[in-house]
PDB file of C-alpha atoms and ligand atoms in Angstrom:
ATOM      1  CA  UNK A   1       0.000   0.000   0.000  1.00  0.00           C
ATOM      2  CA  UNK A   2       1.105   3.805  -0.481  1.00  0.00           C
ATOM      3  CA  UNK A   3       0.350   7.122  -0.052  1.00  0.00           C
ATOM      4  CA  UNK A   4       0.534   9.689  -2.705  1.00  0.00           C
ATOM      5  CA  UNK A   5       0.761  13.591  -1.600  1.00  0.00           C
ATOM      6  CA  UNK A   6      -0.244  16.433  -3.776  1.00  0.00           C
ATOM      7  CA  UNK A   7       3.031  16.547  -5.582  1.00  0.00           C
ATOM      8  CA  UNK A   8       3.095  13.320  -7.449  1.00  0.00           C
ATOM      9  CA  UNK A   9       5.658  11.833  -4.693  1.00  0.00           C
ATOM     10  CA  UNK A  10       4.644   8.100  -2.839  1.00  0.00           C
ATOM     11  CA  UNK A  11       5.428   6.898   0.419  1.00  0.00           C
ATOM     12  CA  UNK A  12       5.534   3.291   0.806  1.00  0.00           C
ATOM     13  CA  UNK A  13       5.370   1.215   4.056  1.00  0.00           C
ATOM     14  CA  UNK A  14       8.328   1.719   5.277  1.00  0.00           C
ATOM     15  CA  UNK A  15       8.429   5.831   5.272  1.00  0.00           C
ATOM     16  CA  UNK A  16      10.394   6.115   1.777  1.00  0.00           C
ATOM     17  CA  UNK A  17       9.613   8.207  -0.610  1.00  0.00           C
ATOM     18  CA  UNK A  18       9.484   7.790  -4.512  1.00  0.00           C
ATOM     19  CA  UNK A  19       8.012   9.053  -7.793  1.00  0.00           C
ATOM     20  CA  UNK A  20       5.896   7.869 -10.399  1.00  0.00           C
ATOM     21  CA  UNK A  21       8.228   8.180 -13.943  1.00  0.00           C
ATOM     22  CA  UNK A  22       5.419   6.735 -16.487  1.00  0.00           C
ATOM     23  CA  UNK A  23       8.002   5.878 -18.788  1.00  0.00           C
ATOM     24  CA  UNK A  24      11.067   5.153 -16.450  1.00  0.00           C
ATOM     25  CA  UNK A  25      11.615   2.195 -13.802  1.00  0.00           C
ATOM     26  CA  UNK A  26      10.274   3.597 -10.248  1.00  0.00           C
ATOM     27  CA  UNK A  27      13.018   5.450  -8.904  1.00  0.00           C
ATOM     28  CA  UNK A  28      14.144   5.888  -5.125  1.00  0.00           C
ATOM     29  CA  UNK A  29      14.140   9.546  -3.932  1.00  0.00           C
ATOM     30  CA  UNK A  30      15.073  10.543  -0.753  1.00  0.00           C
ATOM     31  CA  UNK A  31      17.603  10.131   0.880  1.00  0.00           C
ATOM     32  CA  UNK A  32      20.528  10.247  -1.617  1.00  0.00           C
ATOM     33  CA  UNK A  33      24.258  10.223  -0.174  1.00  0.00           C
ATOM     34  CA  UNK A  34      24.256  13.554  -0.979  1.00  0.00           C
ATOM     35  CA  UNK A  35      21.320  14.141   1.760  1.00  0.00           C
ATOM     36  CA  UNK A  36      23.692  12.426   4.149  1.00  0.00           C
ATOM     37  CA  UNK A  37      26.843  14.641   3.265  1.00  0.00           C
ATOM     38  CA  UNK A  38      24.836  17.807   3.989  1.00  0.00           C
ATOM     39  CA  UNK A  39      24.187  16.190   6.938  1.00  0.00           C
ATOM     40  CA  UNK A  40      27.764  14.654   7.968  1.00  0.00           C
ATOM     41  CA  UNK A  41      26.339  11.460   7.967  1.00  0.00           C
ATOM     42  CA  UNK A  42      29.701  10.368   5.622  1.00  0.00           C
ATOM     43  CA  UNK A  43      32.768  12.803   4.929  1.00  0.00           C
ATOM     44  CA  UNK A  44      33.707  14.799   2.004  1.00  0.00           C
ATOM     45  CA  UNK A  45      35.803  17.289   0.555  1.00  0.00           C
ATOM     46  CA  UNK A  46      34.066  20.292   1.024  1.00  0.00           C
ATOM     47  CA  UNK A  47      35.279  23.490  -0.944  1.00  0.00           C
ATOM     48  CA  UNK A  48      32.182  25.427  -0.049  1.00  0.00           C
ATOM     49  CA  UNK A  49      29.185  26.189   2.298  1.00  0.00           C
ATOM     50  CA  UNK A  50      26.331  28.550   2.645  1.00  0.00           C
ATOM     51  CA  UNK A  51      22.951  28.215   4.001  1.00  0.00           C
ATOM     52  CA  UNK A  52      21.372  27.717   0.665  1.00  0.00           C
ATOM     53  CA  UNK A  53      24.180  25.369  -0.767  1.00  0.00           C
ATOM     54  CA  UNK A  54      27.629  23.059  -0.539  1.00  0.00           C
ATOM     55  CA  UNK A  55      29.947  22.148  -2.439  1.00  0.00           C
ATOM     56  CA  UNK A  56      32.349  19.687  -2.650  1.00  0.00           C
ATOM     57  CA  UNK A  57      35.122  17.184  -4.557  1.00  0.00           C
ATOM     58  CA  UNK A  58      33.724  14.557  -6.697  1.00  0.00           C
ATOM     59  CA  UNK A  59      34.829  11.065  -5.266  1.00  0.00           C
ATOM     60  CA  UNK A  60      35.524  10.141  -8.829  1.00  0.00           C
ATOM     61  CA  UNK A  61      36.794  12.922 -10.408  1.00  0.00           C
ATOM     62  CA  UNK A  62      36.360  12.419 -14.553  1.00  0.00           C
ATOM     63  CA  UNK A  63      39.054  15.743 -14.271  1.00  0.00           C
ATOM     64  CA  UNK A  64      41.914  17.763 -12.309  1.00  0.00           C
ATOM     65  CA  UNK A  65      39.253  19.553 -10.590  1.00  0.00           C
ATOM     66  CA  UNK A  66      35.747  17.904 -10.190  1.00  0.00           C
ATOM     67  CA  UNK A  67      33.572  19.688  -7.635  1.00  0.00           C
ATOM     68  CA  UNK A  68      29.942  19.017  -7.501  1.00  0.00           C
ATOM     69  CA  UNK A  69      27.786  21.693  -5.806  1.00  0.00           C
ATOM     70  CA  UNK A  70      24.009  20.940  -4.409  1.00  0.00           C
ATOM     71  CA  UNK A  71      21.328  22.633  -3.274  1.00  0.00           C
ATOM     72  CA  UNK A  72      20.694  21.874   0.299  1.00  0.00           C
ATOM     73  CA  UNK A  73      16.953  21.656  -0.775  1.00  0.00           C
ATOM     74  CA  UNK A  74      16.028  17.868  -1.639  1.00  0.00           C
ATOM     75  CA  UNK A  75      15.325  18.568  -5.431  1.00  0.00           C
ATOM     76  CA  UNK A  76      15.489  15.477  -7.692  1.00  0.00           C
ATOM     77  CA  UNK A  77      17.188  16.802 -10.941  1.00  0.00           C
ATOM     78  CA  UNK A  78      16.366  19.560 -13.433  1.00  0.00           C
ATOM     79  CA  UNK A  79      13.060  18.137 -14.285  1.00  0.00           C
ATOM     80  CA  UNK A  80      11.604  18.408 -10.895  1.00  0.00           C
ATOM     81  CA  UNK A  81      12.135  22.316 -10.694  1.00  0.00           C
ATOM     82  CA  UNK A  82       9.079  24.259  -9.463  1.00  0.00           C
ATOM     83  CA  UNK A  83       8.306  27.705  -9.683  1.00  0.00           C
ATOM     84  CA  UNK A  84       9.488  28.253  -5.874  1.00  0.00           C
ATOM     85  CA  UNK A  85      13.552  26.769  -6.534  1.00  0.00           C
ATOM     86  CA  UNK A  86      14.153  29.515  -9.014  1.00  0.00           C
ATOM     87  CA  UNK A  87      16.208  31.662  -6.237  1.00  0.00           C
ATOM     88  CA  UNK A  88      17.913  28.562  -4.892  1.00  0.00           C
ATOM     89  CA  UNK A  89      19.104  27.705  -8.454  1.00  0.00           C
ATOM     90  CA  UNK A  90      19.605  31.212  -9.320  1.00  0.00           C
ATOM     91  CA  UNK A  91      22.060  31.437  -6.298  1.00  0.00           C
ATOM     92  CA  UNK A  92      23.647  28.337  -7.321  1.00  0.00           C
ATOM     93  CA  UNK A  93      24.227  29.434 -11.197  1.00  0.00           C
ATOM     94  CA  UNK A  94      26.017  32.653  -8.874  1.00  0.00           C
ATOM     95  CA  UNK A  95      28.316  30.514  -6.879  1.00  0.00           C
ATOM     96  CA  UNK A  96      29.689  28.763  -9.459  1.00  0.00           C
ATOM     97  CA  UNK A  97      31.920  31.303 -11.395  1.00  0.00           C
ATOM     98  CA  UNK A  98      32.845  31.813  -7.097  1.00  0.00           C
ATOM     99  CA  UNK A  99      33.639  28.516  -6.210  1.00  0.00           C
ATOM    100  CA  UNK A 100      35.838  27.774 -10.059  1.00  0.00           C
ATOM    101  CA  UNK A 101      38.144  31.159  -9.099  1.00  0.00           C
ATOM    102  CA  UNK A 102      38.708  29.569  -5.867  1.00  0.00           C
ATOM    103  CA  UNK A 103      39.731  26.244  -7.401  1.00  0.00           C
ATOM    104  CA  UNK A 104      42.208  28.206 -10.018  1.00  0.00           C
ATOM    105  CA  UNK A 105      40.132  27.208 -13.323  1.00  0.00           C
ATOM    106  CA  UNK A 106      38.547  30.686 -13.940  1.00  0.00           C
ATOM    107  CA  UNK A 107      40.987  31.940 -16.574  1.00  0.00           C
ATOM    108  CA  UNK A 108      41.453  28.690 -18.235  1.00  0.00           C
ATOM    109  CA  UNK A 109      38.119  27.770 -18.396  1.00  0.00           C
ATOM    110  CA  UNK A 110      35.379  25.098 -16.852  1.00  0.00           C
ATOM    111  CA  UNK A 111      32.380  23.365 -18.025  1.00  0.00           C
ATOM    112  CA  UNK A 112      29.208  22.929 -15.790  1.00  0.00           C
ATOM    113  CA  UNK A 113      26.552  19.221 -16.571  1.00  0.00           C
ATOM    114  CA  UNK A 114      23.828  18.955 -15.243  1.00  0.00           C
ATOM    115  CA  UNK A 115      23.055  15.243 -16.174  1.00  0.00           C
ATOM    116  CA  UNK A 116      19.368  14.907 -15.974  1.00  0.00           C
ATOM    117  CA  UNK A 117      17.700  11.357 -16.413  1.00  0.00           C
ATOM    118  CA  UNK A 118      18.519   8.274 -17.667  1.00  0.00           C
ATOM    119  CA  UNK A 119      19.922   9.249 -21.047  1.00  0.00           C
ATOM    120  CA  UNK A 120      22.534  11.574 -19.529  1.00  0.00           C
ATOM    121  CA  UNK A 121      23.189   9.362 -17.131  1.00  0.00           C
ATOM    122  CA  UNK A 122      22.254  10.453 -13.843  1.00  0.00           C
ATOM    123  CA  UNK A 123      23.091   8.428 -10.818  1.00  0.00           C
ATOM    124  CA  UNK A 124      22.287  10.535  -7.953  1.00  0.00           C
ATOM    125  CA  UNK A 125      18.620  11.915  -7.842  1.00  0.00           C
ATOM    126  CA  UNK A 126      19.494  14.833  -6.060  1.00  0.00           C
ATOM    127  CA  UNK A 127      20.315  17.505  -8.287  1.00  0.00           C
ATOM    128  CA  UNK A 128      23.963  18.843  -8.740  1.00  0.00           C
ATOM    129  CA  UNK A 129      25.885  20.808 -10.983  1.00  0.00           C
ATOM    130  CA  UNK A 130      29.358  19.209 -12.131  1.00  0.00           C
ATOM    131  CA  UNK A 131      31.880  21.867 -11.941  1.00  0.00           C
ATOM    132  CA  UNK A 132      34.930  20.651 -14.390  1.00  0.00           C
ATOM    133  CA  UNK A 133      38.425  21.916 -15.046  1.00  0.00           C
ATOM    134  CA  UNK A 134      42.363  21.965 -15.065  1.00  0.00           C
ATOM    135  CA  UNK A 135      41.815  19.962 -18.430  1.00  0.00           C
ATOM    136  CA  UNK A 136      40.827  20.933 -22.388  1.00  0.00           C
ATOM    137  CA  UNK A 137      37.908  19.297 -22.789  1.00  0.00           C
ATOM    138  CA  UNK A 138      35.968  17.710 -26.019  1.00  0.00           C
ATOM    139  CA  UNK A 139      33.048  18.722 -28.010  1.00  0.00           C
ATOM    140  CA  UNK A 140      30.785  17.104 -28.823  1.00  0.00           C
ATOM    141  CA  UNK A 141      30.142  15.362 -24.855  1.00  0.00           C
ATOM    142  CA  UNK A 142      30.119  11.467 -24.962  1.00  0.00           C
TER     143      UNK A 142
HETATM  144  P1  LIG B   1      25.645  11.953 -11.889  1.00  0.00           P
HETATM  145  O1  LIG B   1      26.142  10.688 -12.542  1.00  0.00           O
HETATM  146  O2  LIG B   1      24.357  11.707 -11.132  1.00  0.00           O
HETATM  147  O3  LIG B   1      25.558  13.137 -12.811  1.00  0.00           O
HETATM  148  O4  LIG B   1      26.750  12.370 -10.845  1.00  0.00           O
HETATM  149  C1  LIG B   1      26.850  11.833  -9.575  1.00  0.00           C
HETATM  150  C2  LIG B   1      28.263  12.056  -9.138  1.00  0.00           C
HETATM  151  O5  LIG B   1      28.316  11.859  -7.741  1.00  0.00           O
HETATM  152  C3  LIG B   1      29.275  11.116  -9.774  1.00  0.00           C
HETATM  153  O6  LIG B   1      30.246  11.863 -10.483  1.00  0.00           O
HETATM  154  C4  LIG B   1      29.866  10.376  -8.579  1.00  0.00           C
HETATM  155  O7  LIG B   1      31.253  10.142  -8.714  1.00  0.00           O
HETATM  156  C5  LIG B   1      29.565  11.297  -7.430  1.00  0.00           C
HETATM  157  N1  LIG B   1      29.397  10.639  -6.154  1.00  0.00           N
HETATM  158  C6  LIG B   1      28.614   9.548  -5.905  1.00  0.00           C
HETATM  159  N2  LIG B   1      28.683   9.221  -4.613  1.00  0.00           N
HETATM  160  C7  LIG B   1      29.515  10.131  -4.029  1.00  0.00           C
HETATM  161  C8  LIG B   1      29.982  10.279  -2.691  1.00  0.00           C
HETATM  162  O8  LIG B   1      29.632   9.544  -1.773  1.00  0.00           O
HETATM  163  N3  LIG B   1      30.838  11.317  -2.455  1.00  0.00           N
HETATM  164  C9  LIG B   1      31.229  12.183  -3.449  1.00  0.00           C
HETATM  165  N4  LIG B   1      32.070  13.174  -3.109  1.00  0.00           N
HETATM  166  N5  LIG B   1      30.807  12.035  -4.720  1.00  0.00           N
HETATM  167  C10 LIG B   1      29.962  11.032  -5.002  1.00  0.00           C
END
């Protein structure tokens, strides 16, 4: 048995929440390990902190510098967005530039994914922003 709430989200018997995908296998929500490194449940490298956000090292970086920052807000990935997580986005598109001087990839250059579903990949259903750099990197993405 579940319970749905107004925003399309399940709970199942045992308190966890998950989403309907029509199209997709039934995906597991919250918590992700990213909940749980806001949280200092497990360590990471944090580079950065606010009361909207954090930021840290990638635990396998694809380059040089591989910083993933987060929302502290449990959002599931870019097609979850609502109306109301424009500002916390909005700040995060603003601490990016921030946090990329303070790694020392500004003036070469960095690219920012957002990996959104299945296709693209997307592993942790928490949305994040790759920050990459200290490398050239290829066009077109693989
Ligand atoms: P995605 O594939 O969802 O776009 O990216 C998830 C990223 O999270 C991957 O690059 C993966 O290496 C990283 N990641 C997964 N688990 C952990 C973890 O426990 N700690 C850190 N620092 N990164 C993680």
């Amino acid at each position: 048995m579940v319970w749905r709430d107004g925003h399309g989200l399940f709970t199942d018997l045992h308190g966890q929440r998950f989403a309907c995908y029509p199209f997709q296998r039934r995906k597991r929500l919250l918590p992700t390990i990213f909940s749980k490194i806001i949280d200092r449940e497990i360590p990471a490298d944090i580079v950065y902190e606010d009361d909207v956000c954090i930021a840290f090292r990638d635990v396998n970086p694809q380059a040089p510098v591989h910083i993933l920052l987060i929302p502290k807000r449990e959002i599931v990935s870019l097609n979850d967005l609502k109306a109301d997580d424009a500002g916390v986005m909005g700040h995060l598109m603003v601490k990016v530039p921030e946090i990329a001087s303070k790694a020392g990839i500004s003036e070469e250059g960095y690219r920012i994914v957002v990996n959104t579903g299945e296709n693209a990949g997307q592993s942790v259903f928490h949305i994040h922003i790759h920050i990459l750099g200290g490398r050239k990197m290829e066009w077109p993405p693989g």
